[in-house]
Short mmCIF file of N, CA and C in Angstrom, two decimals:
data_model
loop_
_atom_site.label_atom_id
_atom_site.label_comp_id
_atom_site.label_asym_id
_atom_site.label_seq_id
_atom_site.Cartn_x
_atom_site.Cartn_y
_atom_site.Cartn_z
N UNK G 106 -109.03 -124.72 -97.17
CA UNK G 106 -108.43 -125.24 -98.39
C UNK G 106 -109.17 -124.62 -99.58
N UNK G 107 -108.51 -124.65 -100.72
CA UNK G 107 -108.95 -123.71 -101.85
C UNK G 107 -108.80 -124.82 -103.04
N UNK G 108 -107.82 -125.45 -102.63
CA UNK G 108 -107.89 -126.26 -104.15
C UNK G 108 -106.96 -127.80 -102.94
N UNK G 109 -107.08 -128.84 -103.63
CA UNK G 109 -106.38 -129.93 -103.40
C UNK G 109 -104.88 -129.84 -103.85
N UNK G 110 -104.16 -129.77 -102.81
CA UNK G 110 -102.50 -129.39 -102.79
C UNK G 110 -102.15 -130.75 -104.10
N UNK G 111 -102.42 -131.78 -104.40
CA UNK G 111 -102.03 -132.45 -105.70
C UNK G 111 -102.31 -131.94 -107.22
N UNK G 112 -103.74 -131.41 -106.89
CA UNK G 112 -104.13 -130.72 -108.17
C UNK G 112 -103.71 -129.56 -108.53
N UNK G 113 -103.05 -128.89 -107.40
CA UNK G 113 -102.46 -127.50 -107.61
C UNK G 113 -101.19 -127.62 -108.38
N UNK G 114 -100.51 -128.81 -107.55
CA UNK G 114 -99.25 -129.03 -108.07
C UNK G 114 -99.07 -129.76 -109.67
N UNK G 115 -100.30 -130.13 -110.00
CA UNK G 115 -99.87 -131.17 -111.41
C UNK G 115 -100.49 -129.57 -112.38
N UNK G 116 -102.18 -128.50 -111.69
CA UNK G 116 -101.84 -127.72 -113.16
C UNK G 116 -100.46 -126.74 -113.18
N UNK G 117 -99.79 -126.50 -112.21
CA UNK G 117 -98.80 -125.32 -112.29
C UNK G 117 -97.12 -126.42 -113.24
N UNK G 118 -97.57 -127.32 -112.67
CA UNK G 118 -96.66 -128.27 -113.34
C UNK G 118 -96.55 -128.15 -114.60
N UNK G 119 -98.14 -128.27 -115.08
CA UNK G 119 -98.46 -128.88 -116.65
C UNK G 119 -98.39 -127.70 -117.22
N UNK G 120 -99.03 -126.14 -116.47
CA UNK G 120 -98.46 -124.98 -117.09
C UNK G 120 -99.75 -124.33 -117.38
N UNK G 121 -101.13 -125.09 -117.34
CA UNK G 121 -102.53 -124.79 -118.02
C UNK G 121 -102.81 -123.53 -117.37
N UNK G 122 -103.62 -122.87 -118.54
CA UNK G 122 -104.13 -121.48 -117.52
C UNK G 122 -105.33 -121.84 -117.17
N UNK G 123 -105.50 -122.01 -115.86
CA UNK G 123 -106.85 -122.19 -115.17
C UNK G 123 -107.33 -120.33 -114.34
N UNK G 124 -108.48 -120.56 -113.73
CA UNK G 124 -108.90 -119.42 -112.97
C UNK G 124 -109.91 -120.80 -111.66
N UNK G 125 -109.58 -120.37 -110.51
CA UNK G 125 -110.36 -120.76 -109.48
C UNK G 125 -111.35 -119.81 -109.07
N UNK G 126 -112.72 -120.39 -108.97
CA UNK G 126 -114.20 -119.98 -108.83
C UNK G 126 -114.55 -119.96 -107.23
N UNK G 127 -114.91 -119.14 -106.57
CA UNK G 127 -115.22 -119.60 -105.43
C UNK G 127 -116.57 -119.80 -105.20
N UNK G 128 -117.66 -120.35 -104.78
CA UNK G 128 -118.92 -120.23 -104.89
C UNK G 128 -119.46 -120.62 -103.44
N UNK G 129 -120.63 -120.07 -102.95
CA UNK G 129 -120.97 -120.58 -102.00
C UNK G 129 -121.07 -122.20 -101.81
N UNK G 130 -121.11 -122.55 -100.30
CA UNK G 130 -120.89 -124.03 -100.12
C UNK G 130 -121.75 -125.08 -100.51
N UNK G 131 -121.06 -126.16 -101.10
CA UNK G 131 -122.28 -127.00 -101.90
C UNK G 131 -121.59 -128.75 -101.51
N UNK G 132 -123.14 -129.49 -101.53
CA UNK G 132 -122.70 -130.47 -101.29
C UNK G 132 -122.99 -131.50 -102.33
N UNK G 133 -123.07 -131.53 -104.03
CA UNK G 133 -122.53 -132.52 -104.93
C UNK G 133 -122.25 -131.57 -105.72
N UNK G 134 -122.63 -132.33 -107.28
CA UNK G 134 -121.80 -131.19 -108.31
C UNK G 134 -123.31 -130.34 -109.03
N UNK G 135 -124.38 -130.89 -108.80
CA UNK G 135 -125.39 -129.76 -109.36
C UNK G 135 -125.23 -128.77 -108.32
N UNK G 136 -125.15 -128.48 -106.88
CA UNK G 136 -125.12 -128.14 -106.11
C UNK G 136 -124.15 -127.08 -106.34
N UNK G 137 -122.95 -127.62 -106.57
CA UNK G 137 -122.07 -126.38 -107.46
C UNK G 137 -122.34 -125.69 -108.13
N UNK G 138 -122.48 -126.10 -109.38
CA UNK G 138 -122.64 -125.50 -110.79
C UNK G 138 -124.24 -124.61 -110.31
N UNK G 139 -125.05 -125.07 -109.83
CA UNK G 139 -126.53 -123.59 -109.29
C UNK G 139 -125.88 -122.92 -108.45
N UNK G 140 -124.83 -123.20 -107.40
CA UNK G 140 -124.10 -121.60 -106.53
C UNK G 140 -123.59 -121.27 -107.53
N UNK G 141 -122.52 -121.22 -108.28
CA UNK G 141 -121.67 -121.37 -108.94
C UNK G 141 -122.47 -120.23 -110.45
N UNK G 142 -123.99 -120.44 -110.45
CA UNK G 142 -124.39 -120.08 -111.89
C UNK G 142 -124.06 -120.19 -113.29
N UNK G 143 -123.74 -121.53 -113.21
CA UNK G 143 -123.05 -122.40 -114.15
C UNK G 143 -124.02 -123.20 -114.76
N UNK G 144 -124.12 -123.66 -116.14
CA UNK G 144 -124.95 -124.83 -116.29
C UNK G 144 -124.70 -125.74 -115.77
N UNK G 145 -125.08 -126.81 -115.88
CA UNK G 145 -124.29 -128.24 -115.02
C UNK G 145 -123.63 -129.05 -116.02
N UNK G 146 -123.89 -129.33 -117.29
CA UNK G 146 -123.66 -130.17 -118.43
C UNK G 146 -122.04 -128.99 -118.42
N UNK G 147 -121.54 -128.23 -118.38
CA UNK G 147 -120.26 -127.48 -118.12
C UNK G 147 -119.29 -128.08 -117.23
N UNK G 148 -120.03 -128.71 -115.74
CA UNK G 148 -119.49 -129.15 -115.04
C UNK G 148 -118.63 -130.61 -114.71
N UNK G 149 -117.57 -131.36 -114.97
CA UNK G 149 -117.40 -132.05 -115.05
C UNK G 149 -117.27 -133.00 -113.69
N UNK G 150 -117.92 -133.75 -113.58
CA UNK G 150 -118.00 -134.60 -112.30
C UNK G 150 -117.21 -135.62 -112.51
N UNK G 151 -116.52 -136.70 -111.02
CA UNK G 151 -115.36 -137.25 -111.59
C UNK G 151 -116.25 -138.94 -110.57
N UNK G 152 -116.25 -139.85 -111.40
CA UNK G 152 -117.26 -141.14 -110.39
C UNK G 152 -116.22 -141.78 -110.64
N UNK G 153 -115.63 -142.26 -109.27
CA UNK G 153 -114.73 -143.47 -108.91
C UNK G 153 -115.68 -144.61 -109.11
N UNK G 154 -114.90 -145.58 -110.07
CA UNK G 154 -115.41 -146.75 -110.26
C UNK G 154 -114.11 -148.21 -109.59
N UNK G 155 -114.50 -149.37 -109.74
CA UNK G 155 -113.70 -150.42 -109.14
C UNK G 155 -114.52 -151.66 -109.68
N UNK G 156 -113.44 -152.49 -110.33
CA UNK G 156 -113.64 -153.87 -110.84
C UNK G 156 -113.36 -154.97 -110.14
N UNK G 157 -113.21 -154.66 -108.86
CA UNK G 157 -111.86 -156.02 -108.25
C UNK G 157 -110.40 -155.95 -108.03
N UNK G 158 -109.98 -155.31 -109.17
CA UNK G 158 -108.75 -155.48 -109.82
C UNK G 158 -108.14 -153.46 -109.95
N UNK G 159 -108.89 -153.10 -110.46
CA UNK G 159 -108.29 -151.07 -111.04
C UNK G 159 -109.54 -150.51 -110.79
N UNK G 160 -109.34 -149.19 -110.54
CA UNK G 160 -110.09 -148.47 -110.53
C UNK G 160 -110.07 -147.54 -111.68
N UNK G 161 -111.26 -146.72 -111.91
CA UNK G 161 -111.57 -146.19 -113.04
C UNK G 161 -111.98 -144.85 -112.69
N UNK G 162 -111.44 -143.64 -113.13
CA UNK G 162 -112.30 -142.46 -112.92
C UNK G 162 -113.40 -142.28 -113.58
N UNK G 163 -114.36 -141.99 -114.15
CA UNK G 163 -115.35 -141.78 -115.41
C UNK G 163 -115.49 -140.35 -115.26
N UNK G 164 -115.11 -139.10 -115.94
CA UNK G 164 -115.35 -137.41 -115.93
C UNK G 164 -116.75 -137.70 -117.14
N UNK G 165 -117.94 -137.33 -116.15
CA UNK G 165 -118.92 -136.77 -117.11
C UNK G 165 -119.48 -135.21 -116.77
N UNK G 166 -120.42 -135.20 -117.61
CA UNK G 166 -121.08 -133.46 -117.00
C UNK G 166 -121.83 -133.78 -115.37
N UNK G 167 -122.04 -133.14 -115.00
CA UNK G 167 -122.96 -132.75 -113.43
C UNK G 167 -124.49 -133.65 -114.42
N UNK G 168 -125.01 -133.17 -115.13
CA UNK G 168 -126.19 -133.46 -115.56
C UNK G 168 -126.47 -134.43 -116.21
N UNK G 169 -125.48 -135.90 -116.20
CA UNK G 169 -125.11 -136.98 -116.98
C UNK G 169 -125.43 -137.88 -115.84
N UNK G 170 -125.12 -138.91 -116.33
CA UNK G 170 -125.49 -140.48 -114.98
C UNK G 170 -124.86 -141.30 -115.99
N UNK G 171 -123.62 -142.10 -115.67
CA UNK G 171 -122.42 -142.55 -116.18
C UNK G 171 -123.32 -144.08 -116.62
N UNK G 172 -122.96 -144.57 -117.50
CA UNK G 172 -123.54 -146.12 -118.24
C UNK G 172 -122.60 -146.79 -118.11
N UNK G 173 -122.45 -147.70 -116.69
CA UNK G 173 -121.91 -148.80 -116.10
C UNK G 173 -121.44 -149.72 -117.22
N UNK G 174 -122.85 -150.01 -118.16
CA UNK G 174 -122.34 -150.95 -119.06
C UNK G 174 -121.86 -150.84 -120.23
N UNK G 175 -121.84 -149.38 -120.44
CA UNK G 175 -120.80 -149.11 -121.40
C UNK G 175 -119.63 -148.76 -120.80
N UNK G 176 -119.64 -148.78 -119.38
CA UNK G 176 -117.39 -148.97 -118.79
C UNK G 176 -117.72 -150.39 -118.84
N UNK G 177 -118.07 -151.00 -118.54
CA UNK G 177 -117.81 -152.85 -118.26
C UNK G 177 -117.82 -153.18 -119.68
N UNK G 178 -117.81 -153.25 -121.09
CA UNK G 178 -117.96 -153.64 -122.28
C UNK G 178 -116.32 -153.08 -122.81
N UNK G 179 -116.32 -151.67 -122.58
CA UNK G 179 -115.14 -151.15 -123.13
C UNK G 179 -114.19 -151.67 -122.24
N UNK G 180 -113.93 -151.61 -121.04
CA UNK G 180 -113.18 -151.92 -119.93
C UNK G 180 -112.87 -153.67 -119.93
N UNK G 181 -113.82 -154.30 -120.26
CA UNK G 181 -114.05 -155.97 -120.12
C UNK G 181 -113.73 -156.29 -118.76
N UNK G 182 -115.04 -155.48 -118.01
CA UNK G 182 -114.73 -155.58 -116.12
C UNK G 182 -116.33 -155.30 -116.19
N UNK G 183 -116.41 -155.55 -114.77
CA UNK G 183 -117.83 -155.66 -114.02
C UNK G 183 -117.41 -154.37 -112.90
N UNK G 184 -117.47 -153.45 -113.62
CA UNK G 184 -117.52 -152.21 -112.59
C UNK G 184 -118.65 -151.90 -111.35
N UNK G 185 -118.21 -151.04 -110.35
CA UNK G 185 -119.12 -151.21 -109.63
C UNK G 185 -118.65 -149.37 -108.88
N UNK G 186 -119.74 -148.60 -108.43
CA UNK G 186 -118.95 -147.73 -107.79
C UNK G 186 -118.23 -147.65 -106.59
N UNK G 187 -117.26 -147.09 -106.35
CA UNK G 187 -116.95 -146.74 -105.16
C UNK G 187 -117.32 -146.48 -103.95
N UNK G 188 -116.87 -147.11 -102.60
CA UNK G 188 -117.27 -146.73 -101.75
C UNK G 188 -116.77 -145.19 -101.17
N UNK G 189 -117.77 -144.81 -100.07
CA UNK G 189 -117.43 -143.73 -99.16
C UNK G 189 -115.87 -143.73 -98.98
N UNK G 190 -115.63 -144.66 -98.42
CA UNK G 190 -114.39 -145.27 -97.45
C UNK G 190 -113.09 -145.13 -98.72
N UNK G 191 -113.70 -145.76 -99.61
CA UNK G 191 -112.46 -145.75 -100.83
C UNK G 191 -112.02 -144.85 -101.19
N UNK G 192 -112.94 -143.54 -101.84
CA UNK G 192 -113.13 -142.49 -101.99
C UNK G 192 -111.79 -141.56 -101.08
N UNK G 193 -112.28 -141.80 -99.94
CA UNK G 193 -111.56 -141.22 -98.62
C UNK G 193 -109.96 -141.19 -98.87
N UNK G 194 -109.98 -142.49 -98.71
CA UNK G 194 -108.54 -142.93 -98.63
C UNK G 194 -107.69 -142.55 -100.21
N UNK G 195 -108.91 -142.84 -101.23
CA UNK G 195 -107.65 -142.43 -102.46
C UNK G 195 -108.14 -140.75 -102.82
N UNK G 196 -108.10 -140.09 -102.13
CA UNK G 196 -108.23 -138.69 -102.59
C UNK G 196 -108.57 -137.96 -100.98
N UNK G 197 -107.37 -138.31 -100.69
CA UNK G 197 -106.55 -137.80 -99.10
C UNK G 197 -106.87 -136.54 -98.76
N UNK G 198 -106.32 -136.02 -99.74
CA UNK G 198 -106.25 -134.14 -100.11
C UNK G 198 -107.08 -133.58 -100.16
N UNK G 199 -108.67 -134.10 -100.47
CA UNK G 199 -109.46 -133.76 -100.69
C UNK G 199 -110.84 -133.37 -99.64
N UNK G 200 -111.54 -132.70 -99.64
CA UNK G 200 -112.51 -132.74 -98.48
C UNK G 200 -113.73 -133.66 -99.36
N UNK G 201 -113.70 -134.72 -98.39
CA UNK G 201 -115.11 -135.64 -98.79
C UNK G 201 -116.25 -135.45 -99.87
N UNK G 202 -116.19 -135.87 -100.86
CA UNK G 202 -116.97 -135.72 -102.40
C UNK G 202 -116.91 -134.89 -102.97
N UNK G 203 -115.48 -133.98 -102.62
CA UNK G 203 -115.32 -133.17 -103.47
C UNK G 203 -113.95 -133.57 -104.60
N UNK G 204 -114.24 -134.51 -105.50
CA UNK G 204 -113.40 -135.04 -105.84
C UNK G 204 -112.67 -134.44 -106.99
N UNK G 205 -111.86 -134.14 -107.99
CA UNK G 205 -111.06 -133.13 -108.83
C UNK G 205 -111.65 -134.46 -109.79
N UNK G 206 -111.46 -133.95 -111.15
CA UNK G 206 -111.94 -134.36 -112.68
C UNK G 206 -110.08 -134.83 -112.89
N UNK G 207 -109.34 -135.05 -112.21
CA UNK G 207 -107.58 -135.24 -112.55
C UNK G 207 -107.36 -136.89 -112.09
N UNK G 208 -108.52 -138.21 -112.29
CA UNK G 208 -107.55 -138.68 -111.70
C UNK G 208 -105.83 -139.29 -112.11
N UNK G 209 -105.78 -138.69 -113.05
CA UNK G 209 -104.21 -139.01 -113.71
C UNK G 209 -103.12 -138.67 -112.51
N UNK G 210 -103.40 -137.47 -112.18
CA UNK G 210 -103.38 -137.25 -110.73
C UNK G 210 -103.12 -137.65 -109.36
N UNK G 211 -103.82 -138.75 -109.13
CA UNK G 211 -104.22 -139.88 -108.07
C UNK G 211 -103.45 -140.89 -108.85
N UNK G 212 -102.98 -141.38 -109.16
CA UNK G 212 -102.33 -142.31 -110.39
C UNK G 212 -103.66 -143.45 -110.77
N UNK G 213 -104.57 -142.84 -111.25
CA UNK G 213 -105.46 -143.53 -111.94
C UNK G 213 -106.09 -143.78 -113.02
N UNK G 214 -106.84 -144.52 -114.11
CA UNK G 214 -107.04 -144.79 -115.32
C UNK G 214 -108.03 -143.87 -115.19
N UNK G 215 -108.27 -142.78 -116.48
CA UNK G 215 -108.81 -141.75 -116.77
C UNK G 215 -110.00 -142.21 -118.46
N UNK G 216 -111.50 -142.31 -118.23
CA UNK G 216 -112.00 -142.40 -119.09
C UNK G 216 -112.34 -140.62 -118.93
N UNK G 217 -112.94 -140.13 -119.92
CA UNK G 217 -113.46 -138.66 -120.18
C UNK G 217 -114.65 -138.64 -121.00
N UNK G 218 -116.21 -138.44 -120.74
CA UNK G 218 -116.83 -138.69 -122.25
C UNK G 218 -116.35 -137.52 -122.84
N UNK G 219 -117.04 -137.97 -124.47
CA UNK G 219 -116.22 -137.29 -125.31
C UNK G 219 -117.55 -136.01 -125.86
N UNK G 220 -118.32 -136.04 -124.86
CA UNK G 220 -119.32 -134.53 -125.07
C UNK G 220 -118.50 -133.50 -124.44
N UNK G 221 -117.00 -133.35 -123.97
CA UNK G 221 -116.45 -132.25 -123.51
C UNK G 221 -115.85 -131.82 -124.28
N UNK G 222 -115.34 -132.55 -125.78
CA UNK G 222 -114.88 -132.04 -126.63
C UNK G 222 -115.34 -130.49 -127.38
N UNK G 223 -116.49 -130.63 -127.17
CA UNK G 223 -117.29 -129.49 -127.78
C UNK G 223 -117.45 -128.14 -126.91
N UNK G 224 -117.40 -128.61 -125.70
CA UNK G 224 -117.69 -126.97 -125.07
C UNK G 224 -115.93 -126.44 -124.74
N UNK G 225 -116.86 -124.94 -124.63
CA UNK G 225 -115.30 -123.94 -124.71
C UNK G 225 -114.80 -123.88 -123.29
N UNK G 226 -115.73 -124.26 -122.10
CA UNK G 226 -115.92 -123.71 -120.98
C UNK G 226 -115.92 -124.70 -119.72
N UNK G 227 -114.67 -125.37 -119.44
CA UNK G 227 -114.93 -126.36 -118.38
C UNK G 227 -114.87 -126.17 -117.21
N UNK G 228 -115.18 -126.75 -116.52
CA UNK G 228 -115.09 -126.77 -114.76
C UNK G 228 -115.09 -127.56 -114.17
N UNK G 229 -114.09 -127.75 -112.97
CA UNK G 229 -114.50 -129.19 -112.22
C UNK G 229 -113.87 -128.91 -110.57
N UNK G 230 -114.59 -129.41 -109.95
CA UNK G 230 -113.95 -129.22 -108.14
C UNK G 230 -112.96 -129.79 -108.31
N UNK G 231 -113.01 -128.42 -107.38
CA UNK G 231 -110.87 -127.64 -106.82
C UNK G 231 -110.48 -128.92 -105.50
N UNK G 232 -111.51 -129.64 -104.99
CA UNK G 232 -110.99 -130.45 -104.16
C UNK G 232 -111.98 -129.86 -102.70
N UNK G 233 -112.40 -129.14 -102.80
CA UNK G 233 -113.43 -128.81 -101.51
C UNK G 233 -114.71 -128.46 -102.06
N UNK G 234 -115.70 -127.99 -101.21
CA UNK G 234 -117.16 -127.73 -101.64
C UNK G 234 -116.88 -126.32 -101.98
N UNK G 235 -116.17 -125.83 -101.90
CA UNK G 235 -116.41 -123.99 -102.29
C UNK G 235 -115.68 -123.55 -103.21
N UNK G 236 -114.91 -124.40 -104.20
CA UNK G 236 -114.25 -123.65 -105.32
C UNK G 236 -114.17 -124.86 -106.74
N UNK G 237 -114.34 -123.82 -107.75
CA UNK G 237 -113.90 -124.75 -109.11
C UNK G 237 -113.29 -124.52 -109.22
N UNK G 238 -112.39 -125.12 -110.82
CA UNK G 238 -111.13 -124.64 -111.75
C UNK G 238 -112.12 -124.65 -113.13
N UNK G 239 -111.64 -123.86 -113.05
CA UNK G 239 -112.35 -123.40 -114.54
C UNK G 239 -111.53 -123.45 -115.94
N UNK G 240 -111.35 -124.32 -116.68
CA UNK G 240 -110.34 -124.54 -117.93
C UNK G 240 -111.29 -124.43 -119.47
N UNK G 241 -110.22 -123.89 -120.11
CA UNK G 241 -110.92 -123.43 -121.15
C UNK G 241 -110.94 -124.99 -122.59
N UNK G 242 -111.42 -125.10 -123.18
CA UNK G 242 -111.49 -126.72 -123.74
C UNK G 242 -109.82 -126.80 -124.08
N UNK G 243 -108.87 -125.76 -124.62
CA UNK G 243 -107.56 -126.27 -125.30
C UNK G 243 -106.96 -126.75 -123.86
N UNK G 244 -107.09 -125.90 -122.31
CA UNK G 244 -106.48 -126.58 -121.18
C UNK G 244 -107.08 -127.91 -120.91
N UNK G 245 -108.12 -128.07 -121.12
CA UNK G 245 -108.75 -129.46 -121.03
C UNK G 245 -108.15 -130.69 -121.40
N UNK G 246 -108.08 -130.30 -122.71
CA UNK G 246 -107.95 -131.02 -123.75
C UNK G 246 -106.10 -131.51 -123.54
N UNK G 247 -105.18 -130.41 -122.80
CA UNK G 247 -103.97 -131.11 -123.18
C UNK G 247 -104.04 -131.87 -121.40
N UNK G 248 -104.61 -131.06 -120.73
CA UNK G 248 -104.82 -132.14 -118.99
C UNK G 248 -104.78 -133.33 -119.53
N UNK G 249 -106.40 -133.31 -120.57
CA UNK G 249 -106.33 -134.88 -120.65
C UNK G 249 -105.71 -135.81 -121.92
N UNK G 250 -104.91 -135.51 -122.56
CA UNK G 250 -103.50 -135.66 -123.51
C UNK G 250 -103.71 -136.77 -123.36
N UNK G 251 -103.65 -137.94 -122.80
CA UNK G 251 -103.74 -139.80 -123.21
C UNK G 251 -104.35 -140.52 -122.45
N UNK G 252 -105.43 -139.79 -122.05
CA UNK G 252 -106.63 -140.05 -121.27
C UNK G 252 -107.56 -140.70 -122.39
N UNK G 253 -108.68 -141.48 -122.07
CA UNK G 253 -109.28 -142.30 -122.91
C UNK G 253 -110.52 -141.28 -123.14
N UNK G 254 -111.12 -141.04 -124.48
CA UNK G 254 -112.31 -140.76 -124.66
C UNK G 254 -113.71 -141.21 -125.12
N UNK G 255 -114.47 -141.58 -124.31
CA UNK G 255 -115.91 -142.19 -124.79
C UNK G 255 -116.99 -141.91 -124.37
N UNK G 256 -118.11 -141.99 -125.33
CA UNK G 256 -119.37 -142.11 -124.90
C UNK G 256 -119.89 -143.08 -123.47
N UNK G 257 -119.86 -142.37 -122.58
CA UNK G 257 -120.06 -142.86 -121.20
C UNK G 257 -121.02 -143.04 -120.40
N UNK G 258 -121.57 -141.45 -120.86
CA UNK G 258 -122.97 -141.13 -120.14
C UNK G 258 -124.07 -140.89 -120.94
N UNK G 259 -125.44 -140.30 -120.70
CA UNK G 259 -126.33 -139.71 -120.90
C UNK G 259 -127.04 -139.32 -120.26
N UNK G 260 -127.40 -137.97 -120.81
CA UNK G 260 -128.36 -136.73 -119.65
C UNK G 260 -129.53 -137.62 -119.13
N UNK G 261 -128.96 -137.12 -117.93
CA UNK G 261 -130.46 -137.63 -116.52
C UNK G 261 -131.32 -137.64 -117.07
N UNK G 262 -132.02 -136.16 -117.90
CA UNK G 262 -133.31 -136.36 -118.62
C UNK G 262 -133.77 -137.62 -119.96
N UNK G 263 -132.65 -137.76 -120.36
CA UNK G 263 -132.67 -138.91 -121.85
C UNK G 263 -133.41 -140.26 -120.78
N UNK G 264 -132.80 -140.35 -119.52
CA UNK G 264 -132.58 -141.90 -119.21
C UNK G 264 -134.26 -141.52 -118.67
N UNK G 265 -134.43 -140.72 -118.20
CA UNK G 265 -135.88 -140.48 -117.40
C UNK G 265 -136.77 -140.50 -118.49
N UNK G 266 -136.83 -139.86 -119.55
CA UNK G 266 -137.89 -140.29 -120.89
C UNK G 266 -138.23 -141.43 -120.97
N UNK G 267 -136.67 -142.19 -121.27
CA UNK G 267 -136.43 -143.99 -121.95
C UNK G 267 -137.12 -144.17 -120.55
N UNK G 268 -137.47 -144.45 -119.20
CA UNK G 268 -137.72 -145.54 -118.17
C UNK G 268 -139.32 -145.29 -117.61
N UNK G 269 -139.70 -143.88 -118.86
CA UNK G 269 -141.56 -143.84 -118.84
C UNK G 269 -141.93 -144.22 -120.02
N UNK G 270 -141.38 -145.02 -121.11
CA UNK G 270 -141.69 -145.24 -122.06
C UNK G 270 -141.53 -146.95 -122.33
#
């Protein structure tokens, strides 16, 4: 597999010019983006979240760690992540944690932080460990057309300063 047969079908749909990356095999998203020779803050990682009730995609960078309690405040839910098992079952198409940055896609509620606004240069797994899609911010930007945007995350390093101080 090269890309997830859903994600193939919604960018040729939507029309975006993407390019698929192939990179040696990796097993999360820093793991990518270093085969890949990518920064990681480029990379958009996609964390299934669940309240009880909906699930939530959260797209941050590879180099981010998503702030639970800023989805549970905006959301007015007690989010929690996803299991293995959940994962599985709602992203069929996919080979195991390699999850696509689309869940509009999956028919799911789409937060995005809004630090992707700024770069020219996105990327996010094609749906297996060995390939990205690589979109440029205007393809980004219309993918995610009425997708929600917020401050979500902050770099691994910010939170590691704040928890020696």
């Amino acid at each position: 597999m090269t890309m997830a047969p859903r994600v193939e079908a919604h960018l040729e749909k939507v029309g975006v010019s993407y390019e698929l990356i192939k990179h040696p095999l990796s097993h999360n998203s820093h793991q990518s983006a270093r085969a890949a020779h990518l920064p990681a803050e480029k990379l958009a990682k996609a964390i299934i979240t669940h309240d009880g009730d909906r699930y939530c995609m959260c797209v941050i960078p590879a180099n981010h760690r998503l702030l639970l309690s800023a989805l549970d405040q905006h959301m007015r839910g007690h989010f929690r992540l996803a299991s293995e098992e959940e994962l599985q079952w709602l992203f069929d198409d996919c080979a195991q944690g390699a999850i696509p940055a689309l869940g509009q896609v999956y028919g799911m509620h789409v937060i995005w932080d809004e630090c992707f606004e700024n770069m020219d240069d996105i990327y996010f797994e094609g749906g297996d460990h060995q390939h990205l899609v690589h979109l440029s911010r205007a393809a980004f930007m219309e993918l995610m057309g009425r997708q929600e945007h917020r401050p979500i995350s902050r770099p691994e390093d910010d939170l590691k300063d704040a928890q020696l101080h």
